[in-house]
Coordinates of C-alpha atoms in Angstrom, one line a residue:
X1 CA 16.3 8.1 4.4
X2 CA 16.0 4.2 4.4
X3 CA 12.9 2.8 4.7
X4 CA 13.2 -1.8 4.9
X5 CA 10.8 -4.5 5.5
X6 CA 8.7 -7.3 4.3
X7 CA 7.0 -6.9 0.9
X8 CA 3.3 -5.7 1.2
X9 CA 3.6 -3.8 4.8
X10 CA 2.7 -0.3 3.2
X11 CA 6.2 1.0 2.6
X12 CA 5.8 2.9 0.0
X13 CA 2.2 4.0 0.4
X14 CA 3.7 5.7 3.4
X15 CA 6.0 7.8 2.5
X16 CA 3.9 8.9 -0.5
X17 CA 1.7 9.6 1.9
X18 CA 3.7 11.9 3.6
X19 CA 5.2 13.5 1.1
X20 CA 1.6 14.4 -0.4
X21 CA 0.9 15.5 3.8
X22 CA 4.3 17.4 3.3
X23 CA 3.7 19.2 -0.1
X24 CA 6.8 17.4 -1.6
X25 CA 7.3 16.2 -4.9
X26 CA 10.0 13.6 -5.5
X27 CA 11.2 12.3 -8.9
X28 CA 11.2 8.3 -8.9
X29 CA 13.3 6.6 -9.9
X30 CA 11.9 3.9 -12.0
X31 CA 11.8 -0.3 -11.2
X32 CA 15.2 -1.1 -13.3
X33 CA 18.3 0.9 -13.7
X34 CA 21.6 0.5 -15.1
X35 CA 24.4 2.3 -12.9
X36 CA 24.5 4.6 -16.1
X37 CA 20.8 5.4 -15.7
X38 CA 20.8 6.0 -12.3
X39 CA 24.1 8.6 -13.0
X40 CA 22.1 10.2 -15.9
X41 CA 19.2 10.5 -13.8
X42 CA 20.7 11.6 -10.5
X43 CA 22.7 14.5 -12.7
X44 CA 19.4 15.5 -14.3
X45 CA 17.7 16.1 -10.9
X46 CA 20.9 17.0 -9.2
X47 CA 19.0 19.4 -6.7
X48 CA 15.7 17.0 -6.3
X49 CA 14.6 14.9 -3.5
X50 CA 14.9 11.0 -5.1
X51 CA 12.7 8.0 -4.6
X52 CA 14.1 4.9 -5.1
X53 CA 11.8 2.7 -4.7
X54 CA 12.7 -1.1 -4.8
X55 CA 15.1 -0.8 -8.4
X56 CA 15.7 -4.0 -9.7
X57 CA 20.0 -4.3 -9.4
X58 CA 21.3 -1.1 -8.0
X59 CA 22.4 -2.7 -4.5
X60 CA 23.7 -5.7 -6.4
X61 CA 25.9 -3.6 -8.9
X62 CA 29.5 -2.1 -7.5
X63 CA 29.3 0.8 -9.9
X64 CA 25.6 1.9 -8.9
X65 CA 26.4 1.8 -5.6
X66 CA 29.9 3.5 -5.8
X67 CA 27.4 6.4 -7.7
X68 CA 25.1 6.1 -4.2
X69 CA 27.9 6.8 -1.9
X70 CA 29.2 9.7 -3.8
X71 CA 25.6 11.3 -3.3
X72 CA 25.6 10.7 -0.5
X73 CA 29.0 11.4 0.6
X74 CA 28.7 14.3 3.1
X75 CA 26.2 16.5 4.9
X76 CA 28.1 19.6 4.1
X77 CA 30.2 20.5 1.0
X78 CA 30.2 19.6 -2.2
X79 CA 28.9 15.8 -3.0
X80 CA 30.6 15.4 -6.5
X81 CA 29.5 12.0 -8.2
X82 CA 31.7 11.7 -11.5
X83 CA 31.5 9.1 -13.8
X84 CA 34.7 8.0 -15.1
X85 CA 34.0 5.0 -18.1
X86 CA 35.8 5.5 -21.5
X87 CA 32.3 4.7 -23.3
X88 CA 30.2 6.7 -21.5
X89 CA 26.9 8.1 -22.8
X90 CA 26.3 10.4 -19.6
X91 CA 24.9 13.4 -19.7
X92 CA 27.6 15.1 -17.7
X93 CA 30.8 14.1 -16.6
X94 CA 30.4 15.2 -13.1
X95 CA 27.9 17.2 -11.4
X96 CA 26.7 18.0 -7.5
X97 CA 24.3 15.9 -6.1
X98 CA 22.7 18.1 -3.5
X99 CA 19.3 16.6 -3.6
X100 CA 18.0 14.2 -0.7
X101 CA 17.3 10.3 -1.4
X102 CA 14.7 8.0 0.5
X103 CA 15.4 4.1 -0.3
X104 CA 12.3 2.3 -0.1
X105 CA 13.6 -1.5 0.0
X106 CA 12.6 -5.2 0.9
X107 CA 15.9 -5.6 1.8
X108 CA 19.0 -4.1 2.2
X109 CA 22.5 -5.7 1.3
X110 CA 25.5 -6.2 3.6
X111 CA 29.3 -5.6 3.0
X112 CA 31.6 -2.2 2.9
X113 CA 29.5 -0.5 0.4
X114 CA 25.9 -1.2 1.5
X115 CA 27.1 -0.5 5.0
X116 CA 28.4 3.2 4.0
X117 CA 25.3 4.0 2.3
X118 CA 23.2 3.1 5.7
X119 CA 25.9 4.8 7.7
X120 CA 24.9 7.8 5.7
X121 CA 21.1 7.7 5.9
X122 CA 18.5 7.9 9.0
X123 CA 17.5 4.2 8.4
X124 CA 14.2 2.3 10.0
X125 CA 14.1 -1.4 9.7
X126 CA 10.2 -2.5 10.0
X127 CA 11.0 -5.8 10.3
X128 CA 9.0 -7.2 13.3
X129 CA 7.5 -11.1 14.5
X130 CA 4.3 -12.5 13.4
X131 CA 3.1 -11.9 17.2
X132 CA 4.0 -7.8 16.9
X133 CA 2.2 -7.5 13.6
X134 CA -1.1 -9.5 15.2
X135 CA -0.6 -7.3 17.8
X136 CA -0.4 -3.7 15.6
X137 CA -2.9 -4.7 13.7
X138 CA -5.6 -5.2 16.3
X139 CA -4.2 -2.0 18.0
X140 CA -5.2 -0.1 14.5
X141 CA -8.7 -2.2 14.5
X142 CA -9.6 -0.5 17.9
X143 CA -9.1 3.0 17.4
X144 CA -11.7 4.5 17.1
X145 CA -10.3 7.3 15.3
X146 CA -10.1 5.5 12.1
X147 CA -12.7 3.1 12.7
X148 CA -15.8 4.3 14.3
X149 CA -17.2 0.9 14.5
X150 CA -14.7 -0.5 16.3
X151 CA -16.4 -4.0 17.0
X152 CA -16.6 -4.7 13.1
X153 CA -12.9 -3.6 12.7
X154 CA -11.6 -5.7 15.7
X155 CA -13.5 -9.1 14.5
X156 CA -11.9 -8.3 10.7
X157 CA -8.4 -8.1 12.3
X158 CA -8.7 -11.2 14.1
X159 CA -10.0 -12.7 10.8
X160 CA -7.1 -11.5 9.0
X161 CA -4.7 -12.9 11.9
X162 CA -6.1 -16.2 11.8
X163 CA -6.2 -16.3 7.7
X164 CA -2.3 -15.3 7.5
X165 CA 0.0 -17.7 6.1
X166 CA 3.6 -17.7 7.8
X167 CA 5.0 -17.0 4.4
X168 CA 3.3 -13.5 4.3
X169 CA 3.8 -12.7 7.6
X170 CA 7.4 -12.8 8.4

């Protein structure tokens, strides 16, 4: 799963809050990782379902990215991510990746590896205009399911539309 969109929209809070809905624990990956780390740590939880939640350099790095598309390679068969470096300090050679992986991410790269990755995953781009967010937001502000007081929450959305800078926005 790839989840993409402007810093601050709730990204992440999302999907930890349906994985908590859900019952599911994922192991996250932490803000920085070497390709070797994320190896090491992907053969450690081979079987696990991964959060990789906005890590400083993987999409930037070949070799980390090489490791993403060999986990996730194929929906059925083996998914065999090998690491192949004369100087390694992995904990395995090889191993089976046949865990699941959601990306959490500001933004996604282009080119041939970057576009295999999101040719592999069930990918949602929240990106959306100043006027759709306005718009969502005063949606959310009226339902009454979530805010009894409706009037209150409609006159703090328009606040908040009005107060929004066009550099948090887009």
């Amino acid at each position: 799963l790839m989840i993409q969109g402007p810093a601050g929209l709730g990204k992440t809070t999302a999907v930890e809050l349906a994985l908590k809905a859900l019952n599911r624990q994922a192991k996250a990956l932490g803000s920085y990782s070497t390709p070797l780390h994320l190896f090491n740590f992907l053969a450690d939880n081979p079987d696990s379902l991964i959060l990789v939640d906005d890590v400083a350099g993987v999409f930037q790095s070949s070799i980390a990215m090489a490791i993403l598309k060999a986990a996730t390679g194929t929906l059925e068969g083996p998914r065999r991510v090998a690491w192949g470096s004369t100087r390694a300090q992995t904990v395995k050679d090889e191993f089976e990746f046949s865990g699941k992986i959601i990306f959490i991410c500001n933004s996604f790269p282009d080119g041939p590896d970057a576009e295999a990755i999101r040719s592999r995953s069930i990918s949602y781009d929240l990106s959306f205009t100043k006027d759709i967010a306005s718009k969502m937001l005063l949606d959310a502000a009226s339902n009454v399911a979530h805010y009894p007081d409706t009037e209150l929450a409609v006159r703090v959305a328009k606040f908040l539309n009005k107060k929004r800078s066009a550099k948090n926005s887009d």
